[in-house]
GROMACS .gro file of N, CA and C in nm:
model
  552
    1MET      N    1   0.107  -0.135   0.029
    1MET     CA    2  -0.001  -0.024  -0.034
    1MET      C    3   0.054   0.150  -0.005
    2ALA      N    4   0.087   0.200  -0.079
    2ALA     CA    5   0.141   0.299  -0.067
    2ALA      C    6   0.078   0.385  -0.014
    3LYS      N    7   0.194   0.558   0.060
    3LYS     CA    8   0.169   0.568   0.168
    3LYS      C    9   0.124   0.766   0.071
    4LEU      N   10   0.025   0.755   0.101
    4LEU     CA   11  -0.010   0.955   0.017
    4LEU      C   12   0.085   1.017   0.072
    5PRO      N   13   0.140   1.149  -0.032
    5PRO     CA   14   0.191   1.224   0.071
    5PRO      C   15   0.120   1.276   0.242
    6LEU      N   16   0.141   1.382   0.296
    6LEU     CA   17   0.115   1.511   0.315
    6LEU      C   18   0.055   1.683   0.313
    7LYS      N   19   0.159   1.606   0.209
    7LYS     CA   20   0.114   1.798   0.186
    7LYS      C   21   0.070   1.747  -0.006
    8GLN      N   22  -0.068   1.786  -0.016
    8GLN     CA   23  -0.053   1.755  -0.235
    8GLN      C   24  -0.092   1.899  -0.239
    9ASP      N   25  -0.011   1.936  -0.385
    9ASP     CA   26  -0.016   1.981  -0.491
    9ASP      C   27  -0.060   2.010  -0.535
   10TYR      N   28  -0.208   2.153  -0.468
   10TYR     CA   29  -0.286   2.096  -0.652
   10TYR      C   30  -0.307   2.240  -0.704
   11GLY      N   31  -0.203   2.252  -0.717
   11GLY     CA   32  -0.174   2.350  -0.839
   11GLY      C   33  -0.069   2.535  -0.840
   12PRO      N   34  -0.073   2.576  -0.891
   12PRO     CA   35   0.074   2.708  -0.919
   12PRO      C   36  -0.109   2.787  -0.753
   13ARG      N   37   0.076   2.824  -0.671
   13ARG     CA   38  -0.003   2.967  -0.650
   13ARG      C   39  -0.064   3.098  -0.653
   14ASP      N   40   0.069   3.115  -0.706
   14ASP     CA   41   0.095   3.302  -0.791
   14ASP      C   42   0.029   3.286  -0.923
   15PHE      N   43  -0.043   3.374  -0.948
   15PHE     CA   44  -0.106   3.342  -1.107
   15PHE      C   45  -0.060   3.500  -1.212
   16LYS      N   46   0.020   3.522  -1.282
   16LYS     CA   47  -0.016   3.583  -1.392
   16LYS      C   48  -0.124   3.606  -1.479
   17THR      N   49  -0.198   3.749  -1.497
   17THR     CA   50  -0.256   3.728  -1.488
   17THR      C   51  -0.304   3.852  -1.615
   18ALA      N   52  -0.264   3.791  -1.797
   18ALA     CA   53  -0.311   3.882  -1.874
   18ALA      C   54  -0.298   4.038  -1.880
   19PHE      N   55  -0.518   3.996  -1.881
   19PHE     CA   56  -0.543   4.095  -1.828
   19PHE      C   57  -0.684   4.106  -1.674
   20ALA      N   58  -0.682   4.253  -1.761
   20ALA     CA   59  -0.816   4.233  -1.526
   20ALA      C   60  -0.962   4.296  -1.677
   21ALA      N   61  -1.093   4.218  -1.702
   21ALA     CA   62  -1.206   4.264  -1.659
   21ALA      C   63  -1.306   4.312  -1.598
   22ARG      N   64  -1.390   4.422  -1.611
   22ARG     CA   65  -1.469   4.423  -1.566
   22ARG      C   66  -1.560   4.333  -1.645
   23VAL      N   67  -1.677   4.251  -1.559
   23VAL     CA   68  -1.822   4.218  -1.638
   23VAL      C   69  -1.953   4.241  -1.549
   24TYR      N   70  -2.061   4.260  -1.599
   24TYR     CA   71  -2.097   4.382  -1.507
   24TYR      C   72  -2.281   4.252  -1.525
   25LEU      N   73  -2.351   4.235  -1.383
   25LEU     CA   74  -2.539   4.155  -1.370
   25LEU      C   75  -2.580   4.271  -1.400
   26ILE      N   76  -2.631   4.301  -1.488
   26ILE     CA   77  -2.712   4.371  -1.508
   26ILE      C   78  -2.848   4.302  -1.492
   27SER      N   79  -2.936   4.354  -1.408
   27SER     CA   80  -3.083   4.308  -1.369
   27SER      C   81  -3.175   4.351  -1.414
   28ASP      N   82  -3.327   4.347  -1.463
   28ASP     CA   83  -3.426   4.432  -1.481
   28ASP      C   84  -3.492   4.403  -1.357
   29GLU      N   85  -3.655   4.451  -1.353
   29GLU     CA   86  -3.676   4.473  -1.207
   29GLU      C   87  -3.746   4.388  -1.190
   30ASP      N   88  -3.767   4.195  -1.414
   30ASP     CA   89  -3.812   4.129  -1.350
   30ASP      C   90  -3.717   3.966  -1.310
   31ILE      N   91  -3.691   4.050  -1.244
   31ILE     CA   92  -3.500   3.957  -1.231
   31ILE      C   93  -3.490   3.891  -1.444
   32ARG      N   94  -3.456   3.987  -1.429
   32ARG     CA   95  -3.437   3.912  -1.580
   32ARG      C   96  -3.264   3.928  -1.579
   33PHE      N   97  -3.177   3.852  -1.663
   33PHE     CA   98  -2.955   3.923  -1.674
   33PHE      C   99  -3.053   3.977  -1.816
   34LEU      N  100  -2.896   4.093  -1.849
   34LEU     CA  101  -2.916   4.145  -1.995
   34LEU      C  102  -2.739   4.033  -2.079
   35PHE      N  103  -2.759   3.935  -2.157
   35PHE     CA  104  -2.657   3.875  -2.273
   35PHE      C  105  -2.664   3.975  -2.358
   36GLU      N  106  -2.495   3.922  -2.420
   36GLU     CA  107  -2.514   3.972  -2.550
   36GLU      C  108  -2.409   3.925  -2.602
   37ARG      N  109  -2.388   3.934  -2.769
   37ARG     CA  110  -2.340   3.836  -2.835
   37ARG      C  111  -2.375   3.925  -3.017
   38ALA      N  112  -2.315   3.869  -3.050
   38ALA     CA  113  -2.269   3.914  -3.212
   38ALA      C  114  -2.352   3.912  -3.309
   39ILE      N  115  -2.420   3.925  -3.330
   39ILE     CA  116  -2.576   4.023  -3.465
   39ILE      C  117  -2.524   3.852  -3.567
   40PRO      N  118  -2.582   3.749  -3.541
   40PRO     CA  119  -2.516   3.619  -3.611
   40PRO      C  120  -2.644   3.722  -3.778
   41GLY      N  121  -2.587   3.570  -3.916
   41GLY     CA  122  -2.582   3.649  -4.065
   41GLY      C  123  -2.673   3.606  -4.053
   42GLY      N  124  -2.782   3.540  -3.962
   42GLY     CA  125  -2.898   3.440  -4.070
   42GLY      C  126  -2.973   3.330  -3.985
   43ASP      N  127  -3.067   3.216  -3.991
   43ASP     CA  128  -3.154   3.211  -3.879
   43ASP      C  129  -2.963   3.064  -3.863
   44CYS      N  130  -2.908   3.034  -4.005
   44CYS     CA  131  -2.898   2.893  -3.916
   44CYS      C  132  -2.723   2.923  -3.887
   45THR      N  133  -2.632   3.004  -3.892
   45THR     CA  134  -2.525   3.080  -3.900
   45THR      C  135  -2.430   2.992  -3.800
   46PRO      N  136  -2.312   2.930  -3.890
   46PRO     CA  137  -2.223   2.874  -3.827
   46PRO      C  138  -2.154   2.938  -3.721
   47PRO      N  139  -2.125   2.858  -3.623
   47PRO     CA  140  -2.078   2.952  -3.513
   47PRO      C  141  -1.922   3.017  -3.606
   48ARG      N  142  -1.862   3.010  -3.713
   48ARG     CA  143  -1.688   3.033  -3.757
   48ARG      C  144  -1.777   3.139  -3.774
   49ASP      N  145  -1.937   3.140  -3.798
   49ASP     CA  146  -1.869   3.307  -3.978
   49ASP      C  147  -1.944   3.428  -3.877
   50PHE      N  148  -1.949   3.418  -3.650
   50PHE     CA  149  -2.005   3.501  -3.563
   50PHE      C  150  -1.894   3.536  -3.526
   51ALA      N  151  -1.908   3.722  -3.457
   51ALA     CA  152  -1.743   3.804  -3.463
   51ALA      C  153  -1.760   3.743  -3.400
   52PRO      N  154  -1.647   3.741  -3.322
   52PRO     CA  155  -1.560   3.629  -3.193
   52PRO      C  156  -1.497   3.754  -3.048
   53ASP      N  157  -1.537   3.699  -2.944
   53ASP     CA  158  -1.576   3.785  -2.842
   53ASP      C  159  -1.409   3.822  -2.865
   54PRO      N  160  -1.454   3.928  -2.802
   54PRO     CA  161  -1.390   4.080  -2.835
   54PRO      C  162  -1.194   3.977  -2.661
   55LEU      N  163  -1.324   3.983  -2.511
   55LEU     CA  164  -1.216   3.908  -2.448
   55LEU      C  165  -1.120   3.846  -2.430
   56GLY      N  166  -1.177   3.716  -2.560
   56GLY     CA  167  -1.166   3.556  -2.561
   56GLY      C  168  -1.245   3.477  -2.421
   57LEU      N  169  -1.321   3.559  -2.367
   57LEU     CA  170  -1.417   3.448  -2.241
   57LEU      C  171  -1.476   3.411  -2.289
   58ALA      N  172  -1.527   3.393  -2.496
   58ALA     CA  173  -1.702   3.331  -2.481
   58ALA      C  174  -1.655   3.271  -2.635
   59HIS      N  175  -1.727   3.117  -2.690
   59HIS     CA  176  -1.689   3.136  -2.793
   59HIS      C  177  -1.735   3.238  -2.906
   60ALA      N  178  -1.763   3.287  -2.976
   60ALA     CA  179  -1.780   3.358  -3.118
   60ALA      C  180  -1.988   3.307  -3.091
   61ASP      N  181  -2.038   3.185  -3.132
   61ASP     CA  182  -2.154   3.195  -3.064
   61ASP      C  183  -2.278   3.210  -2.903
   62GLN      N  184  -2.132   3.207  -2.842
   62GLN     CA  185  -2.239   3.239  -2.669
   62GLN      C  186  -2.314   3.301  -2.637
   63TRP      N  187  -2.322   3.364  -2.534
   63TRP     CA  188  -2.388   3.515  -2.515
   63TRP      C  189  -2.327   3.447  -2.373
   64ARG      N  190  -2.301   3.611  -2.400
   64ARG     CA  191  -2.201   3.627  -2.304
   64ARG      C  192  -2.278   3.784  -2.229
   65LEU      N  193  -2.215   3.792  -2.106
   65LEU     CA  194  -2.237   3.864  -2.039
   65LEU      C  195  -2.123   4.023  -2.027
   66PRO      N  196  -2.225   4.104  -2.098
   66PRO     CA  197  -2.138   4.275  -2.077
   66PRO      C  198  -2.065   4.305  -1.999
   67ALA      N  199  -1.859   4.290  -2.083
   67ALA     CA  200  -1.752   4.304  -1.987
   67ALA      C  201  -1.675   4.422  -2.102
   68PHE      N  202  -1.529   4.489  -2.020
   68PHE     CA  203  -1.520   4.519  -2.107
   68PHE      C  204  -1.366   4.543  -2.033
   69SER      N  205  -1.274   4.535  -2.139
   69SER     CA  206  -1.077   4.536  -2.048
   69SER      C  207  -1.091   4.664  -1.958
   70LEU      N  208  -1.028   4.643  -1.819
   70LEU     CA  209  -0.945   4.732  -1.768
   70LEU      C  210  -0.806   4.782  -1.777
   71ASN      N  211  -0.800   4.750  -1.888
   71ASN     CA  212  -0.587   4.741  -1.887
   71ASN      C  213  -0.580   4.822  -2.044
   72ARG      N  214  -0.720   4.863  -2.057
   72ARG     CA  215  -0.680   4.993  -2.146
   72ARG      C  216  -0.782   5.186  -2.121
   73PRO      N  217  -0.788   5.226  -2.187
   73PRO     CA  218  -0.835   5.385  -2.124
   73PRO      C  219  -0.982   5.282  -2.162
   74LEU      N  220  -1.108   5.349  -2.100
   74LEU     CA  221  -1.205   5.389  -2.067
   74LEU      C  222  -1.305   5.348  -2.145
   75SER      N  223  -1.404   5.324  -2.239
   75SER     CA  224  -1.454   5.474  -2.347
   75SER      C  225  -1.621   5.541  -2.215
   76GLU      N  226  -1.697   5.592  -2.313
   76GLU     CA  227  -1.763   5.706  -2.288
   76GLU      C  228  -1.856   5.677  -2.174
   77ASP      N  229  -1.937   5.517  -2.245
   77ASP     CA  230  -2.058   5.405  -2.192
   77ASP      C  231  -1.931   5.332  -2.043
   78GLU      N  232  -1.834   5.317  -2.148
   78GLU     CA  233  -1.837   5.203  -1.945
   78GLU      C  234  -1.805   5.273  -1.880
   79GLU      N  235  -1.739   5.398  -1.886
   79GLU     CA  236  -1.771   5.502  -1.717
   79GLU      C  237  -1.834   5.550  -1.707
   80ALA      N  238  -2.004   5.602  -1.758
   80ALA     CA  239  -2.064   5.602  -1.692
   80ALA      C  240  -2.118   5.499  -1.656
   81MET      N  241  -2.140   5.390  -1.688
   81MET     CA  242  -2.140   5.246  -1.654
   81MET      C  243  -2.147   5.240  -1.524
   82ASP      N  244  -1.982   5.207  -1.509
   82ASP     CA  245  -1.933   5.213  -1.322
   82ASP      C  246  -1.953   5.291  -1.270
   83ALA      N  247  -1.963   5.466  -1.262
   83ALA     CA  248  -2.008   5.569  -1.249
   83ALA      C  249  -2.160   5.531  -1.176
   84ALA      N  250  -2.240   5.493  -1.219
   84ALA     CA  251  -2.434   5.463  -1.233
   84ALA      C  252  -2.344   5.335  -1.092
   85TRP      N  253  -2.280   5.243  -1.141
   85TRP     CA  254  -2.248   5.120  -0.968
   85TRP      C  255  -2.187   5.193  -0.908
   86ASP      N  256  -2.136   5.257  -0.887
   86ASP     CA  257  -2.135   5.404  -0.770
   86ASP      C  258  -2.188   5.489  -0.646
   87ALA      N  259  -2.295   5.482  -0.773
   87ALA     CA  260  -2.358   5.572  -0.745
   87ALA      C  261  -2.520   5.470  -0.660
   88ASP      N  262  -2.539   5.323  -0.675
   88ASP     CA  263  -2.628   5.288  -0.763
   88ASP      C  264  -2.530   5.202  -0.557
   89PHE      N  265  -2.481   5.236  -0.538
   89PHE     CA  266  -2.360   5.139  -0.439
   89PHE      C  267  -2.330   5.240  -0.290
   90LYS      N  268  -2.343   5.347  -0.307
   90LYS     CA  269  -2.325   5.449  -0.168
   90LYS      C  270  -2.455   5.431  -0.165
   91LYS      N  271  -2.586   5.407  -0.211
   91LYS     CA  272  -2.677   5.406  -0.215
   91LYS      C  273  -2.695   5.302  -0.082
   92THR      N  274  -2.799   5.367   0.067
   92THR     CA  275  -2.814   5.263   0.195
   92THR      C  276  -2.835   5.064   0.168
   93CYS      N  277  -2.985   5.118   0.060
   93CYS     CA  278  -3.118   4.912   0.090
   93CYS      C  279  -3.111   5.052  -0.091
   94ILE      N  280  -3.090   4.949  -0.200
   94ILE     CA  281  -3.132   4.940  -0.348
   94ILE      C  282  -3.157   4.713  -0.338
   95THR      N  283  -3.052   4.658  -0.346
   95THR     CA  284  -3.133   4.572  -0.331
   95THR      C  285  -3.021   4.517  -0.276
   96GLU      N  286  -2.975   4.375  -0.199
   96GLU     CA  287  -2.816   4.281  -0.201
   96GLU      C  288  -2.785   4.328  -0.287
   97ALA      N  289  -2.788   4.247  -0.438
   97ALA     CA  290  -2.749   4.203  -0.456
   97ALA      C  291  -2.639   4.363  -0.572
   98SER      N  292  -2.706   4.460  -0.509
   98SER     CA  293  -2.655   4.541  -0.514
   98SER      C  294  -2.481   4.584  -0.528
   99TYR      N  295  -2.487   4.511  -0.378
   99TYR     CA  296  -2.346   4.527  -0.313
   99TYR      C  297  -2.286   4.405  -0.358
  100TYR      N  298  -2.305   4.289  -0.436
  100TYR     CA  299  -2.208   4.229  -0.503
  100TYR      C  300  -2.044   4.240  -0.525
  101TYR      N  301  -1.990   4.240  -0.517
  101TYR     CA  302  -1.835   4.332  -0.602
  101TYR      C  303  -1.779   4.117  -0.653
  102GLU      N  304  -1.677   4.116  -0.660
  102GLU     CA  305  -1.669   3.993  -0.654
  102GLU      C  306  -1.488   3.960  -0.762
  103SER      N  307  -1.371   3.976  -0.738
  103SER     CA  308  -1.299   3.961  -0.847
  103SER      C  309  -1.307   3.780  -0.823
  104LEU      N  310  -1.308   3.666  -0.959
  104LEU     CA  311  -1.273   3.587  -0.991
  104LEU      C  312  -1.188   3.530  -1.104
  105LEU      N  313  -1.125   3.546  -1.094
  105LEU     CA  314  -0.988   3.425  -1.186
  105LEU      C  315  -1.047   3.216  -1.317
  106VAL      N  316  -1.026   3.334  -1.376
  106VAL     CA  317  -1.099   3.240  -1.495
  106VAL      C  318  -0.945   3.257  -1.608
  107GLN      N  319  -0.981   3.200  -1.706
  107GLN     CA  320  -0.867   3.059  -1.782
  107GLN      C  321  -0.963   3.155  -2.000
  108THR      N  322  -0.922   3.225  -2.080
  108THR     CA  323  -0.982   3.270  -2.156
  108THR      C  324  -1.054   3.120  -2.257
  109VAL      N  325  -1.108   3.093  -2.357
  109VAL     CA  326  -1.198   2.954  -2.389
  109VAL      C  327  -1.123   3.019  -2.595
  110THR      N  328  -1.076   3.129  -2.513
  110THR     CA  329  -0.967   3.179  -2.731
  110THR      C  330  -0.934   3.216  -2.723
  111SER      N  331  -0.850   3.252  -2.821
  111SER     CA  332  -0.733   3.303  -2.864
  111SER      C  333  -0.788   3.473  -2.949
  112THR      N  334  -0.694   3.571  -2.883
  112THR     CA  335  -0.778   3.686  -2.936
  112THR      C  336  -0.599   3.741  -3.024
  113ALA      N  337  -0.599   3.894  -3.076
  113ALA     CA  338  -0.473   3.925  -3.056
  113ALA      C  339  -0.386   3.986  -2.950
  114GLU      N  340  -0.468   3.983  -2.864
  114GLU     CA  341  -0.396   4.041  -2.749
  114GLU      C  342  -0.345   3.923  -2.639
  115HIS      N  343  -0.364   3.792  -2.631
  115HIS     CA  344  -0.395   3.707  -2.535
  115HIS      C  345  -0.380   3.503  -2.672
  116PRO      N  346  -0.300   3.467  -2.581
  116PRO     CA  347  -0.373   3.279  -2.643
  116PRO      C  348  -0.431   3.259  -2.557
  117ILE      N  349  -0.509   3.146  -2.653
  117ILE     CA  350  -0.578   3.106  -2.587
  117ILE      C  351  -0.518   3.068  -2.401
  118LEU      N  352  -0.643   3.026  -2.303
  118LEU     CA  353  -0.579   2.965  -2.196
  118LEU      C  354  -0.507   3.090  -2.126
  119SER      N  355  -0.482   3.154  -2.129
  119SER     CA  356  -0.444   3.232  -2.078
  119SER      C  357  -0.543   3.411  -1.988
  120TRP      N  358  -0.502   3.364  -1.804
  120TRP     CA  359  -0.501   3.407  -1.678
  120TRP      C  360  -0.620   3.522  -1.707
  121VAL      N  361  -0.765   3.535  -1.721
  121VAL     CA  362  -0.791   3.641  -1.666
  121VAL      C  363  -0.876   3.674  -1.508
  122GLU      N  364  -0.845   3.811  -1.454
  122GLU     CA  365  -0.952   3.830  -1.314
  122GLU      C  366  -1.078   3.933  -1.357
  123LEU      N  367  -1.180   3.787  -1.358
  123LEU     CA  368  -1.281   3.907  -1.432
  123LEU      C  369  -1.309   4.009  -1.245
  124ARG      N  370  -1.339   4.124  -1.268
  124ARG     CA  371  -1.382   4.201  -1.172
  124ARG      C  372  -1.521   4.213  -1.206
  125ALA      N  373  -1.639   4.095  -1.104
  125ALA     CA  374  -1.822   4.076  -1.141
  125ALA      C  375  -1.820   4.174  -1.048
  126ARG      N  376  -1.987   4.272  -1.091
  126ARG     CA  377  -2.014   4.350  -0.995
  126ARG      C  378  -2.208   4.343  -1.093
  127CYS      N  379  -2.283   4.311  -1.009
  127CYS     CA  380  -2.488   4.316  -1.020
  127CYS      C  381  -2.477   4.473  -1.032
  128TYR      N  382  -2.539   4.495  -1.055
  128TYR     CA  383  -2.615   4.669  -1.110
  128TYR      C  384  -2.759   4.644  -1.190
  129VAL      N  385  -2.870   4.669  -1.084
  129VAL     CA  386  -3.053   4.688  -1.056
  129VAL      C  387  -3.028   4.769  -1.219
  130ALA      N  388  -3.092   4.712  -1.295
  130ALA     CA  389  -3.167   4.871  -1.374
  130ALA      C  390  -3.288   4.880  -1.454
  131TRP      N  391  -3.366   4.953  -1.292
  131TRP     CA  392  -3.472   4.988  -1.276
  131TRP      C  393  -3.521   5.089  -1.450
  132ARG      N  394  -3.521   5.113  -1.563
  132ARG     CA  395  -3.555   5.153  -1.764
  132ARG      C  396  -3.472   5.053  -1.750
  133PRO      N  397  -3.453   4.960  -1.780
  133PRO     CA  398  -3.342   4.962  -1.860
  133PRO      C  399  -3.308   4.994  -2.038
  134ASP      N  400  -3.402   5.038  -2.059
  134ASP     CA  401  -3.441   5.093  -2.191
  134ASP      C  402  -3.278   5.317  -2.144
  135GLU      N  403  -3.277   5.318  -1.996
  135GLU     CA  404  -3.197   5.416  -1.996
  135GLU      C  405  -3.037   5.350  -1.956
  136LEU      N  406  -3.035   5.190  -1.994
  136LEU     CA  407  -2.871   5.175  -1.993
  136LEU      C  408  -2.778   5.244  -2.046
  137PRO      N  409  -2.650   5.275  -1.945
  137PRO     CA  410  -2.549   5.405  -2.004
  137PRO      C  411  -2.463   5.303  -2.075
  138LEU      N  412  -2.421   5.230  -2.072
  138LEU     CA  413  -2.378   5.127  -2.134
  138LEU      C  414  -2.415   5.023  -2.231
  139ASN      N  415  -2.412   5.120  -2.327
  139ASN     CA  416  -2.505   5.073  -2.462
  139ASN      C  417  -2.393   4.976  -2.548
  140PRO      N  418  -2.430   4.866  -2.703
  140PRO     CA  419  -2.409   4.765  -2.700
  140PRO      C  420  -2.278   4.840  -2.877
  141ALA      N  421  -2.161   4.793  -2.910
  141ALA     CA  422  -2.080   4.782  -3.001
  141ALA      C  423  -2.145   4.751  -3.037
  142PRO      N  424  -2.115   4.806  -3.179
  142PRO     CA  425  -2.161   4.806  -3.329
  142PRO      C  426  -2.145   4.619  -3.333
  143GLY      N  427  -2.324   4.611  -3.418
  143GLY     CA  428  -2.263   4.390  -3.413
  143GLY      C  429  -2.307   4.307  -3.306
  144ILE      N  430  -2.338   4.393  -3.212
  144ILE     CA  431  -2.430   4.329  -3.086
  144ILE      C  432  -2.561   4.362  -3.094
  145GLU      N  433  -2.587   4.239  -3.012
  145GLU     CA  434  -2.731   4.254  -3.057
  145GLU      C  435  -2.719   4.193  -2.892
  146ARG      N  436  -2.872   4.210  -2.805
  146ARG     CA  437  -2.855   4.241  -2.671
  146ARG      C  438  -2.983   4.125  -2.598
  147ARG      N  439  -2.994   4.047  -2.529
  147ARG     CA  440  -3.144   3.997  -2.560
  147ARG      C  441  -3.081   3.920  -2.339
  148PHE      N  442  -3.248   3.943  -2.275
  148PHE     CA  443  -3.284   3.964  -2.102
  148PHE      C  444  -3.254   3.805  -2.127
  149PHE      N  445  -3.234   3.680  -2.034
  149PHE     CA  446  -3.267   3.651  -1.970
  149PHE      C  447  -3.375   3.560  -1.847
  150THR      N  448  -3.415   3.523  -1.800
  150THR     CA  449  -3.379   3.451  -1.721
  150THR      C  450  -3.395   3.387  -1.657
  151MET      N  451  -3.335   3.355  -1.534
  151MET     CA  452  -3.266   3.232  -1.507
  151MET      C  453  -3.256   3.074  -1.515
  152ASP      N  454  -3.354   3.084  -1.509
  152ASP     CA  455  -3.420   2.958  -1.587
  152ASP      C  456  -3.324   2.899  -1.703
  153GLU      N  457  -3.424   3.074  -1.743
  153GLU     CA  458  -3.315   2.975  -1.857
  153GLU      C  459  -3.173   2.993  -1.858
  154LEU      N  460  -3.081   3.097  -1.827
  154LEU     CA  461  -2.994   3.070  -1.828
  154LEU      C  462  -2.879   2.970  -1.773
  155MET      N  463  -2.993   2.896  -1.656
  155MET     CA  464  -2.941   2.753  -1.677
  155MET      C  465  -2.953   2.604  -1.713
  156SER      N  466  -3.074   2.624  -1.839
  156SER     CA  467  -3.075   2.544  -1.876
  156SER      C  468  -2.960   2.560  -2.047
  157ASP      N  469  -3.001   2.476  -2.094
  157ASP     CA  470  -2.922   2.428  -2.167
  157ASP      C  471  -3.009   2.443  -2.336
  158ALA      N  472  -3.103   2.546  -2.294
  158ALA     CA  473  -3.204   2.584  -2.415
  158ALA      C  474  -3.106   2.675  -2.475
  159HIS      N  475  -2.986   2.740  -2.456
  159HIS     CA  476  -2.979   2.904  -2.489
  159HIS      C  477  -2.852   2.819  -2.451
  160ASN      N  478  -2.742   2.872  -2.556
  160ASN     CA  479  -2.564   2.907  -2.622
  160ASN      C  480  -2.552   2.979  -2.523
  161ILE      N  481  -2.486   2.984  -2.364
  161ILE     CA  482  -2.495   3.043  -2.275
  161ILE      C  483  -2.326   2.973  -2.169
  162SER      N  484  -2.226   3.133  -2.263
  162SER     CA  485  -2.058   3.091  -2.199
  162SER      C  486  -2.094   3.017  -2.058
  163SER      N  487  -2.014   2.906  -2.005
  163SER     CA  488  -1.917   2.875  -1.949
  163SER      C  489  -1.951   3.026  -1.839
  164HIS      N  490  -1.766   3.078  -1.903
  164HIS     CA  491  -1.776   3.168  -1.737
  164HIS      C  492  -1.952   3.277  -1.684
  165SER      N  493  -1.940   3.295  -1.776
  165SER     CA  494  -2.145   3.352  -1.810
  165SER      C  495  -2.254   3.316  -1.683
  166ARG      N  496  -2.189   3.179  -1.670
  166ARG     CA  497  -2.280   3.134  -1.572
  166ARG      C  498  -2.256   3.066  -1.450
  167TYR      N  499  -2.060   3.160  -1.425
  167TYR     CA  500  -2.030   3.069  -1.312
  167TYR      C  501  -2.049   3.196  -1.248
  168VAL      N  502  -2.051   3.318  -1.329
  168VAL     CA  503  -2.045   3.443  -1.208
  168VAL      C  504  -2.228   3.461  -1.161
  169PHE      N  505  -2.283   3.374  -1.211
  169PHE     CA  506  -2.413   3.392  -1.159
  169PHE      C  507  -2.421   3.281  -1.066
  170LEU      N  508  -2.357   3.221  -1.066
  170LEU     CA  509  -2.350   3.143  -0.968
  170LEU      C  510  -2.245   3.187  -0.848
  171ARG      N  511  -2.164   3.273  -0.905
  171ARG     CA  512  -2.072   3.294  -0.718
  171ARG      C  513  -2.203   3.401  -0.646
  172LEU      N  514  -2.240   3.496  -0.779
  172LEU     CA  515  -2.344   3.536  -0.716
  172LEU      C  516  -2.511   3.549  -0.605
  173ASN      N  517  -2.555   3.419  -0.698
  173ASN     CA  518  -2.667   3.326  -0.661
  173ASN      C  519  -2.544   3.302  -0.515
  174ASP      N  520  -2.461   3.221  -0.423
  174ASP     CA  521  -2.367   3.194  -0.311
  174ASP      C  522  -2.383   3.378  -0.271
  175PHE      N  523  -2.383   3.453  -0.298
  175PHE     CA  524  -2.335   3.587  -0.241
  175PHE      C  525  -2.469   3.621  -0.206
  176MET      N  526  -2.590   3.588  -0.194
  176MET     CA  527  -2.729   3.606  -0.169
  176MET      C  528  -2.762   3.577  -0.146
  177SER      N  529  -2.760   3.385  -0.099
  177SER     CA  530  -2.808   3.297  -0.033
  177SER      C  531  -2.717   3.382   0.149
  178GLN      N  532  -2.653   3.461   0.148
  178GLN     CA  533  -2.566   3.466   0.310
  178GLN      C  534  -2.578   3.522   0.283
  179HIS      N  535  -2.693   3.557   0.197
  179HIS     CA  536  -2.782   3.738   0.212
  179HIS      C  537  -2.912   3.699   0.310
  180GLY      N  538  -2.975   3.587   0.268
  180GLY     CA  539  -3.089   3.589   0.326
  180GLY      C  540  -3.132   3.550   0.206
  181SER      N  541  -3.141   3.577   0.064
  181SER     CA  542  -3.230   3.570  -0.055
  181SER      C  543  -3.148   3.497  -0.100
  182TYR      N  544  -3.205   3.477  -0.204
  182TYR     CA  545  -3.136   3.339  -0.357
  182TYR      C  546  -3.158   3.434  -0.463
  183ILE      N  547  -3.162   3.369  -0.637
  183ILE     CA  548  -3.176   3.456  -0.714
  183ILE      C  549  -3.243   3.299  -0.797
  184TYR      N  550  -3.144   3.172  -0.741
  184TYR     CA  551  -3.180   3.050  -0.846
  184TYR      C  552  -3.229   2.954  -0.721
   0.00000   0.00000   0.00000
């Protein structure tokens, strides 16, 4: 019988991240969450014909959470979204979700011009409740479509949701359960 080592090394302890990205979980009053993806060319568009995710966090044909890189200067829309979240965060009680701010370490699933596949990325996730989704400060980039999904739609296999987006949602659900409420 072989002896097991007393201390096992489960993986690296230090990670060199390729970049940091801000990910927003944007919810409406009906607890539906905003996702985006490249606009397909038609009803039966093969995945290779979708525009790739600029951050490499999702495959081209997958729905993903709105996100942007923090390693470059922010656009006016991105600055406005951060300012809107900061304003809500300072209020005393909107919802528990407004206080969600977590840093997650993930790997890219595709390569981009800036980094290769499987690069480590720090996702800085925030939740924002948009009482009027038509007035969101973060506008979609050209060629991007948006849609709100319910939690049941998000967790089912009926829609092609990126694994990183589902992971962020599960972390939000864990955060909410610690505060006495659940999203899913």
